[in-house]
mmCIF file of N, CA and C in Angstrom:
data_model
loop_
_atom_site.group_PDB
_atom_site.id
_atom_site.type_symbol
_atom_site.label_atom_id
_atom_site.label_comp_id
_atom_site.label_asym_id
_atom_site.label_seq_id
_atom_site.Cartn_x
_atom_site.Cartn_y
_atom_site.Cartn_z
ATOM 1 N N UNK Y 1 0.840 -1.184 0.000
ATOM 2 C CA UNK Y 1 0.000 0.000 0.000
ATOM 3 C C UNK Y 1 0.883 1.244 0.000
ATOM 4 N N UNK Y 2 0.608 2.178 -0.892
ATOM 5 C CA UNK Y 2 1.391 3.398 -0.973
ATOM 6 C C UNK Y 2 0.979 4.362 0.127
ATOM 7 N N UNK Y 3 1.944 5.136 0.599
ATOM 8 C CA UNK Y 3 1.631 6.172 1.577
ATOM 9 C C UNK Y 3 1.327 7.467 0.845
ATOM 10 N N UNK Y 4 0.505 8.291 1.479
ATOM 11 C CA UNK Y 4 0.112 9.560 0.885
ATOM 12 C C UNK Y 4 1.251 10.549 1.015
ATOM 13 N N UNK Y 5 1.499 11.304 -0.040
ATOM 14 C CA UNK Y 5 2.470 12.393 0.042
ATOM 15 C C UNK Y 5 1.906 13.594 -0.705
ATOM 16 N N UNK Y 6 2.284 14.750 -0.214
ATOM 17 C CA UNK Y 6 1.789 15.985 -0.829
ATOM 18 C C UNK Y 6 2.256 16.096 -2.281
ATOM 19 N N UNK Y 7 3.488 15.676 -2.538
ATOM 20 C CA UNK Y 7 4.032 15.765 -3.901
ATOM 21 C C UNK Y 7 3.232 14.889 -4.862
ATOM 22 N N UNK Y 8 2.880 13.690 -4.410
ATOM 23 C CA UNK Y 8 2.116 12.777 -5.265
ATOM 24 C C UNK Y 8 0.705 13.292 -5.502
ATOM 25 N N UNK Y 9 0.160 13.990 -4.516
ATOM 26 C CA UNK Y 9 -1.211 14.477 -4.629
ATOM 27 C C UNK Y 9 -1.302 15.813 -5.364
ATOM 28 N N UNK Y 10 -0.183 16.490 -5.559
ATOM 29 C CA UNK Y 10 -0.198 17.825 -6.166
ATOM 30 C C UNK Y 10 -0.946 17.879 -7.493
ATOM 31 N N UNK Y 11 -0.727 16.935 -8.426
ATOM 32 C CA UNK Y 11 -1.479 17.003 -9.681
ATOM 33 C C UNK Y 11 -2.991 16.868 -9.461
ATOM 34 N N UNK Y 12 -3.382 16.110 -8.464
ATOM 35 C CA UNK Y 12 -4.811 15.936 -8.178
ATOM 36 C C UNK Y 12 -5.426 17.185 -7.573
ATOM 37 N N UNK Y 13 -4.582 17.959 -6.873
ATOM 38 C CA UNK Y 13 -5.084 19.122 -6.164
ATOM 39 C C UNK Y 13 -4.937 20.420 -6.944
ATOM 40 N N UNK Y 14 -4.273 20.381 -8.088
ATOM 41 C CA UNK Y 14 -4.049 21.618 -8.821
ATOM 42 C C UNK Y 14 -5.391 22.236 -9.215
ATOM 43 N N UNK Y 15 -5.468 23.526 -8.991
ATOM 44 C CA UNK Y 15 -6.696 24.249 -9.322
ATOM 45 C C UNK Y 15 -7.757 24.149 -8.240
ATOM 46 N N UNK Y 16 -7.476 23.447 -7.162
ATOM 47 C CA UNK Y 16 -8.440 23.385 -6.064
ATOM 48 C C UNK Y 16 -7.917 24.182 -4.893
ATOM 49 N N UNK Y 17 -8.824 24.645 -4.082
ATOM 50 C CA UNK Y 17 -8.447 25.387 -2.885
ATOM 51 C C UNK Y 17 -7.891 24.394 -1.868
ATOM 52 N N UNK Y 18 -6.809 24.730 -1.233
ATOM 53 C CA UNK Y 18 -6.213 23.838 -0.235
ATOM 54 C C UNK Y 18 -7.112 23.807 0.998
ATOM 55 N N UNK Y 19 -7.503 22.628 1.369
ATOM 56 C CA UNK Y 19 -8.407 22.465 2.496
ATOM 57 C C UNK Y 19 -7.633 22.263 3.795
ATOM 58 N N UNK Y 20 -8.159 22.757 4.920
ATOM 59 C CA UNK Y 20 -7.484 22.562 6.195
ATOM 60 C C UNK Y 20 -7.273 21.082 6.523
ATOM 61 N N UNK Y 21 -8.175 20.223 6.082
ATOM 62 C CA UNK Y 21 -8.053 18.801 6.362
ATOM 63 C C UNK Y 21 -6.756 18.244 5.795
ATOM 64 N N UNK Y 22 -6.365 18.690 4.601
ATOM 65 C CA UNK Y 22 -5.115 18.223 4.014
ATOM 66 C C UNK Y 22 -3.933 18.698 4.847
ATOM 67 N N UNK Y 23 -4.025 19.906 5.356
ATOM 68 C CA UNK Y 23 -2.993 20.438 6.229
ATOM 69 C C UNK Y 23 -2.875 19.565 7.470
ATOM 70 N N UNK Y 24 -4.005 19.164 8.030
ATOM 71 C CA UNK Y 24 -4.011 18.306 9.211
ATOM 72 C C UNK Y 24 -3.373 16.963 8.900
ATOM 73 N N UNK Y 25 -3.676 16.394 7.760
ATOM 74 C CA UNK Y 25 -3.170 15.076 7.397
ATOM 75 C C UNK Y 25 -1.646 15.079 7.297
ATOM 76 N N UNK Y 26 -1.076 16.195 6.898
ATOM 77 C CA UNK Y 26 0.375 16.277 6.771
ATOM 78 C C UNK Y 26 1.051 16.126 8.129
ATOM 79 N N UNK Y 27 0.370 16.554 9.194
ATOM 80 C CA UNK Y 27 0.983 16.568 10.517
ATOM 81 C C UNK Y 27 0.553 15.409 11.403
ATOM 82 N N UNK Y 28 -0.301 14.541 10.908
ATOM 83 C CA UNK Y 28 -0.861 13.488 11.737
ATOM 84 C C UNK Y 28 0.178 12.603 12.395
ATOM 85 N N UNK Y 29 1.259 12.334 11.723
ATOM 86 C CA UNK Y 29 2.212 11.381 12.237
ATOM 87 C C UNK Y 29 3.488 12.041 12.761
ATOM 88 N N UNK Y 30 3.503 13.346 12.865
ATOM 89 C CA UNK Y 30 4.661 14.050 13.409
ATOM 90 C C UNK Y 30 4.756 13.763 14.908
ATOM 91 N N UNK Y 31 5.969 13.785 15.458
ATOM 92 C CA UNK Y 31 6.134 13.464 16.870
ATOM 93 C C UNK Y 31 5.510 14.537 17.755
ATOM 94 N N UNK Y 32 5.693 15.781 17.449
ATOM 95 C CA UNK Y 32 5.055 16.858 18.202
ATOM 96 C C UNK Y 32 4.882 18.044 17.260
ATOM 97 N N UNK Y 33 3.671 18.578 17.219
ATOM 98 C CA UNK Y 33 3.383 19.674 16.303
ATOM 99 C C UNK Y 33 3.886 20.995 16.863
ATOM 100 N N UNK Y 34 3.969 21.978 16.005
ATOM 101 C CA UNK Y 34 4.373 23.313 16.412
ATOM 102 C C UNK Y 34 3.414 23.867 17.464
ATOM 103 N N UNK Y 35 2.129 23.629 17.268
ATOM 104 C CA UNK Y 35 1.122 24.090 18.227
ATOM 105 C C UNK Y 35 1.284 23.446 19.591
ATOM 106 N N UNK Y 36 1.554 22.142 19.604
ATOM 107 C CA UNK Y 36 1.773 21.443 20.877
ATOM 108 C C UNK Y 36 2.973 22.039 21.613
ATOM 109 N N UNK Y 37 4.039 22.298 20.861
ATOM 110 C CA UNK Y 37 5.229 22.887 21.460
ATOM 111 C C UNK Y 37 4.938 24.268 22.032
ATOM 112 N N UNK Y 38 4.178 25.060 21.288
ATOM 113 C CA UNK Y 38 3.841 26.422 21.724
ATOM 114 C C UNK Y 38 2.994 26.391 22.996
ATOM 115 N N UNK Y 39 1.950 25.565 23.023
ATOM 116 C CA UNK Y 39 1.083 25.475 24.192
ATOM 117 C C UNK Y 39 1.863 24.947 25.390
ATOM 118 N N UNK Y 40 2.713 23.953 25.165
ATOM 119 C CA UNK Y 40 3.541 23.404 26.245
ATOM 120 C C UNK Y 40 4.443 24.485 26.824
ATOM 121 N N UNK Y 41 5.070 25.274 25.965
ATOM 122 C CA UNK Y 41 5.975 26.331 26.421
ATOM 123 C C UNK Y 41 5.228 27.373 27.257
ATOM 124 N N UNK Y 42 4.052 27.766 26.817
ATOM 125 C CA UNK Y 42 3.254 28.737 27.570
ATOM 126 C C UNK Y 42 2.919 28.182 28.952
ATOM 127 N N UNK Y 43 2.491 26.928 29.004
ATOM 128 C CA UNK Y 43 2.129 26.312 30.288
ATOM 129 C C UNK Y 43 3.346 26.186 31.200
ATOM 130 N N UNK Y 44 4.507 25.872 30.648
ATOM 131 C CA UNK Y 44 5.723 25.784 31.454
ATOM 132 C C UNK Y 44 6.100 27.140 32.036
ATOM 133 N N UNK Y 45 5.884 28.197 31.245
ATOM 134 C CA UNK Y 45 6.186 29.548 31.730
ATOM 135 C C UNK Y 45 5.197 29.977 32.816
ATOM 136 N N UNK Y 46 3.920 29.676 32.630
ATOM 137 C CA UNK Y 46 2.884 30.092 33.579
ATOM 138 C C UNK Y 46 2.857 29.224 34.833
ATOM 139 N N UNK Y 47 3.262 27.948 34.689
ATOM 140 C CA UNK Y 47 3.242 27.009 35.807
ATOM 141 C C UNK Y 47 4.617 26.340 35.945
ATOM 142 N N UNK Y 48 5.641 27.116 36.363
ATOM 143 C CA UNK Y 48 6.997 26.560 36.421
ATOM 144 C C UNK Y 48 7.149 25.418 37.431
ATOM 145 N N UNK Y 49 6.235 25.306 38.380
ATOM 146 C CA UNK Y 49 6.317 24.252 39.396
ATOM 147 C C UNK Y 49 5.509 23.011 39.011
ATOM 148 N N UNK Y 50 4.966 22.980 37.813
ATOM 149 C CA UNK Y 50 4.206 21.809 37.363
ATOM 150 C C UNK Y 50 5.145 20.604 37.316
ATOM 151 N N UNK Y 51 4.650 19.471 37.808
ATOM 152 C CA UNK Y 51 5.467 18.256 37.801
ATOM 153 C C UNK Y 51 5.263 17.459 36.523
ATOM 154 N N UNK Y 52 4.188 17.738 35.801
ATOM 155 C CA UNK Y 52 3.948 17.071 34.514
ATOM 156 C C UNK Y 52 3.059 17.955 33.650
ATOM 157 N N UNK Y 53 3.428 18.079 32.379
ATOM 158 C CA UNK Y 53 2.618 18.797 31.387
ATOM 159 C C UNK Y 53 2.660 17.976 30.105
ATOM 160 N N UNK Y 54 1.493 17.645 29.601
ATOM 161 C CA UNK Y 54 1.417 16.928 28.327
ATOM 162 C C UNK Y 54 0.346 17.605 27.468
ATOM 163 N N UNK Y 55 0.717 17.992 26.274
ATOM 164 C CA UNK Y 55 -0.196 18.649 25.337
ATOM 165 C C UNK Y 55 -0.268 17.794 24.080
ATOM 166 N N UNK Y 56 -1.500 17.453 23.683
ATOM 167 C CA UNK Y 56 -1.708 16.629 22.498
ATOM 168 C C UNK Y 56 -2.707 17.310 21.574
ATOM 169 N N UNK Y 57 -2.311 17.492 20.327
ATOM 170 C CA UNK Y 57 -3.218 18.043 19.317
ATOM 171 C C UNK Y 57 -4.162 16.919 18.902
ATOM 172 N N UNK Y 58 -5.418 17.032 19.281
ATOM 173 C CA UNK Y 58 -6.392 15.977 18.982
ATOM 174 C C UNK Y 58 -7.236 16.315 17.754
ATOM 175 N N UNK Y 59 -6.769 17.316 16.997
ATOM 176 C CA UNK Y 59 -7.464 17.685 15.765
ATOM 177 C C UNK Y 59 -6.730 17.150 14.541
ATOM 178 N N UNK Y 60 -5.773 16.283 14.756
ATOM 179 C CA UNK Y 60 -5.032 15.727 13.632
ATOM 180 C C UNK Y 60 -3.836 16.552 13.222
ATOM 181 N N UNK Y 61 -3.484 17.542 13.995
ATOM 182 C CA UNK Y 61 -2.288 18.329 13.719
ATOM 183 C C UNK Y 61 -2.522 19.736 13.235
ATOM 184 N N UNK Y 62 -3.775 20.143 13.063
ATOM 185 C CA UNK Y 62 -4.012 21.494 12.539
ATOM 186 C C UNK Y 62 -4.223 22.535 13.645
ATOM 187 N N UNK Y 63 -4.140 22.133 14.897
ATOM 188 C CA UNK Y 63 -4.186 23.101 15.990
ATOM 189 C C UNK Y 63 -5.559 23.595 16.379
ATOM 190 N N UNK Y 64 -6.601 22.909 15.985
ATOM 191 C CA UNK Y 64 -7.956 23.356 16.306
ATOM 192 C C UNK Y 64 -8.401 22.912 17.694
ATOM 193 N N UNK Y 65 -7.855 21.794 18.189
ATOM 194 C CA UNK Y 65 -8.293 21.276 19.480
ATOM 195 C C UNK Y 65 -7.147 20.531 20.153
ATOM 196 N N UNK Y 66 -6.994 20.784 21.448
ATOM 197 C CA UNK Y 66 -5.907 20.180 22.202
ATOM 198 C C UNK Y 66 -6.434 19.481 23.454
ATOM 199 N N UNK Y 67 -5.716 18.436 23.836
ATOM 200 C CA UNK Y 67 -5.932 17.798 25.131
ATOM 201 C C UNK Y 67 -4.733 18.188 25.986
ATOM 202 N N UNK Y 68 -5.023 18.708 27.168
ATOM 203 C CA UNK Y 68 -3.972 19.164 28.066
ATOM 204 C C UNK Y 68 -4.058 18.383 29.360
ATOM 205 N N UNK Y 69 -2.938 17.825 29.767
ATOM 206 C CA UNK Y 69 -2.834 17.157 31.061
ATOM 207 C C UNK Y 69 -1.758 17.887 31.843
ATOM 208 N N UNK Y 70 -2.130 18.354 33.035
ATOM 209 C CA UNK Y 70 -1.170 19.108 33.842
ATOM 210 C C UNK Y 70 -1.303 18.707 35.307
ATOM 211 N N UNK Y 71 -0.153 18.514 35.921
ATOM 212 C CA UNK Y 71 -0.087 18.112 37.324
ATOM 213 C C UNK Y 71 0.612 19.230 38.085
ATOM 214 N N UNK Y 72 -0.063 19.750 39.115
ATOM 215 C CA UNK Y 72 0.444 20.925 39.799
ATOM 216 C C UNK Y 72 -0.005 20.907 41.258
ATOM 217 N N UNK Y 73 0.918 21.124 42.172
ATOM 218 C CA UNK Y 73 0.607 21.138 43.608
ATOM 219 C C UNK Y 73 -0.413 22.227 43.954
ATOM 220 N N UNK Y 74 -0.355 23.361 43.259
ATOM 221 C CA UNK Y 74 -1.271 24.478 43.546
ATOM 222 C C UNK Y 74 -2.739 24.127 43.291
ATOM 223 N N UNK Y 75 -2.995 23.026 42.598
ATOM 224 C CA UNK Y 75 -4.372 22.594 42.351
ATOM 225 C C UNK Y 75 -4.995 21.956 43.594
ATOM 226 N N UNK Y 76 -4.185 21.632 44.579
ATOM 227 C CA UNK Y 76 -4.625 20.837 45.733
ATOM 228 C C UNK Y 76 -5.859 21.398 46.441
ATOM 229 N N UNK Y 77 -5.896 22.655 46.722
ATOM 230 C CA UNK Y 77 -7.000 23.252 47.479
ATOM 231 C C UNK Y 77 -8.070 23.886 46.588
ATOM 232 N N UNK Y 78 -8.022 23.597 45.313
ATOM 233 C CA UNK Y 78 -8.965 24.217 44.368
ATOM 234 C C UNK Y 78 -9.923 23.180 43.803
ATOM 235 N N UNK Y 79 -11.145 23.633 43.533
ATOM 236 C CA UNK Y 79 -12.110 22.762 42.851
ATOM 237 C C UNK Y 79 -11.676 22.612 41.399
ATOM 238 N N UNK Y 80 -12.199 21.587 40.741
ATOM 239 C CA UNK Y 80 -11.812 21.308 39.363
ATOM 240 C C UNK Y 80 -12.091 22.498 38.449
ATOM 241 N N UNK Y 81 -13.215 23.147 38.621
ATOM 242 C CA UNK Y 81 -13.544 24.294 37.761
ATOM 243 C C UNK Y 81 -12.511 25.412 37.948
ATOM 244 N N UNK Y 82 -12.026 25.598 39.167
ATOM 245 C CA UNK Y 82 -11.006 26.617 39.417
ATOM 246 C C UNK Y 82 -9.671 26.221 38.772
ATOM 247 N N UNK Y 83 -9.349 24.933 38.822
ATOM 248 C CA UNK Y 83 -8.128 24.448 38.191
ATOM 249 C C UNK Y 83 -8.174 24.705 36.686
ATOM 250 N N UNK Y 84 -9.317 24.403 36.088
ATOM 251 C CA UNK Y 84 -9.475 24.595 34.648
ATOM 252 C C UNK Y 84 -9.439 26.075 34.289
ATOM 253 N N UNK Y 85 -9.998 26.920 35.163
ATOM 254 C CA UNK Y 85 -9.953 28.360 34.920
ATOM 255 C C UNK Y 85 -8.509 28.858 34.925
ATOM 256 N N UNK Y 86 -7.690 28.300 35.799
ATOM 257 C CA UNK Y 86 -6.274 28.687 35.841
ATOM 258 C C UNK Y 86 -5.577 28.358 34.515
ATOM 259 N N UNK Y 87 -5.858 27.185 33.993
ATOM 260 C CA UNK Y 87 -5.248 26.778 32.718
ATOM 261 C C UNK Y 87 -5.777 27.653 31.580
ATOM 262 N N UNK Y 88 -7.089 27.882 31.549
ATOM 263 C CA UNK Y 88 -7.675 28.741 30.517
ATOM 264 C C UNK Y 88 -7.088 30.144 30.578
ATOM 265 N N UNK Y 89 -6.919 30.682 31.771
ATOM 266 C CA UNK Y 89 -6.358 32.028 31.937
ATOM 267 C C UNK Y 89 -4.920 32.075 31.417
ATOM 268 N N UNK Y 90 -4.152 31.029 31.694
ATOM 269 C CA UNK Y 90 -2.764 30.977 31.232
ATOM 270 C C UNK Y 90 -2.683 30.974 29.707
ATOM 271 N N UNK Y 91 -3.678 30.355 29.066
ATOM 272 C CA UNK Y 91 -3.680 30.226 27.601
ATOM 273 C C UNK Y 91 -4.595 31.245 26.922
ATOM 274 N N UNK Y 92 -5.040 32.233 27.666
ATOM 275 C CA UNK Y 92 -6.043 33.197 27.202
ATOM 276 C C UNK Y 92 -5.803 33.707 25.780
ATOM 277 N N UNK Y 93 -4.607 34.147 25.491
ATOM 278 C CA UNK Y 93 -4.321 34.685 24.164
ATOM 279 C C UNK Y 93 -4.248 33.592 23.103
ATOM 280 N N UNK Y 94 -3.655 32.476 23.453
ATOM 281 C CA UNK Y 94 -3.447 31.401 22.492
ATOM 282 C C UNK Y 94 -4.702 30.644 22.105
ATOM 283 N N UNK Y 95 -5.719 30.630 22.970
ATOM 284 C CA UNK Y 95 -6.901 29.814 22.679
ATOM 285 C C UNK Y 95 -7.933 30.527 21.817
ATOM 286 N N UNK Y 96 -7.697 31.764 21.505
ATOM 287 C CA UNK Y 96 -8.656 32.500 20.673
ATOM 288 C C UNK Y 96 -8.888 31.826 19.325
ATOM 289 N N UNK Y 97 -7.862 31.220 18.759
ATOM 290 C CA UNK Y 97 -7.991 30.580 17.458
ATOM 291 C C UNK Y 97 -8.316 29.099 17.520
ATOM 292 N N UNK Y 98 -8.505 28.581 18.719
ATOM 293 C CA UNK Y 98 -8.789 27.156 18.874
ATOM 294 C C UNK Y 98 -10.292 26.908 18.934
ATOM 295 N N UNK Y 99 -10.688 25.707 18.551
ATOM 296 C CA UNK Y 99 -12.096 25.330 18.636
ATOM 297 C C UNK Y 99 -12.433 24.722 19.979
ATOM 298 N N UNK Y 100 -11.439 24.167 20.671
ATOM 299 C CA UNK Y 100 -11.733 23.572 21.963
ATOM 300 C C UNK Y 100 -10.509 23.025 22.662
ATOM 301 N N UNK Y 101 -10.689 22.834 23.965
ATOM 302 C CA UNK Y 101 -9.663 22.255 24.819
ATOM 303 C C UNK Y 101 -10.289 21.167 25.667
ATOM 304 N N UNK Y 102 -9.561 20.116 25.888
ATOM 305 C CA UNK Y 102 -9.917 19.123 26.894
ATOM 306 C C UNK Y 102 -8.835 19.244 27.946
ATOM 307 N N UNK Y 103 -9.227 19.595 29.161
ATOM 308 C CA UNK Y 103 -8.254 19.840 30.220
ATOM 309 C C UNK Y 103 -8.413 18.788 31.307
ATOM 310 N N UNK Y 104 -7.294 18.174 31.665
ATOM 311 C CA UNK Y 104 -7.261 17.193 32.743
ATOM 312 C C UNK Y 104 -6.211 17.672 33.737
ATOM 313 N N UNK Y 105 -6.646 17.992 34.957
ATOM 314 C CA UNK Y 105 -5.754 18.487 35.974
ATOM 315 C C UNK Y 105 -5.626 17.472 37.094
ATOM 316 N N UNK Y 106 -4.476 17.491 37.765
ATOM 317 C CA UNK Y 106 -4.276 16.599 38.898
ATOM 318 C C UNK Y 106 -3.237 17.195 39.844
ATOM 319 N N UNK Y 107 -3.225 16.636 41.049
ATOM 320 C CA UNK Y 107 -2.265 17.022 42.065
ATOM 321 C C UNK Y 107 -1.224 15.908 42.144
ATOM 322 N N UNK Y 108 0.056 16.259 42.265
ATOM 323 C CA UNK Y 108 1.085 15.209 42.352
ATOM 324 C C UNK Y 108 0.835 14.290 43.551
ATOM 325 N N UNK Y 109 1.099 13.005 43.361
ATOM 326 C CA UNK Y 109 0.991 12.040 44.442
ATOM 327 C C UNK Y 109 2.351 11.950 45.117
ATOM 328 N N UNK Y 110 2.353 12.083 46.417
ATOM 329 C CA UNK Y 110 3.636 12.065 47.151
ATOM 330 C C UNK Y 110 3.961 10.691 47.647
#
């Protein structure tokens, strides 16, 4: 079975508008997308004491939706909605262009 490549598909796509889905397909198998790196960096800056941060682009690589897992001691005395508000506030500028976030917060186990 042949793998898809942009070069091979170029003759098929000539004269058509490039669709975001094709952009997503190009990044599906990358180890970490540019968007994941950017969101991770922002979270590391805003939460330097986080013991774990994992950002996954769940939109196929086009940056429309992310799953965020973050472990932080400061979450201990906060309700889940407050924890999520902290993450949303940290990403306030970056999430304007996103369609959604899935946020999973936790407190480190000692």
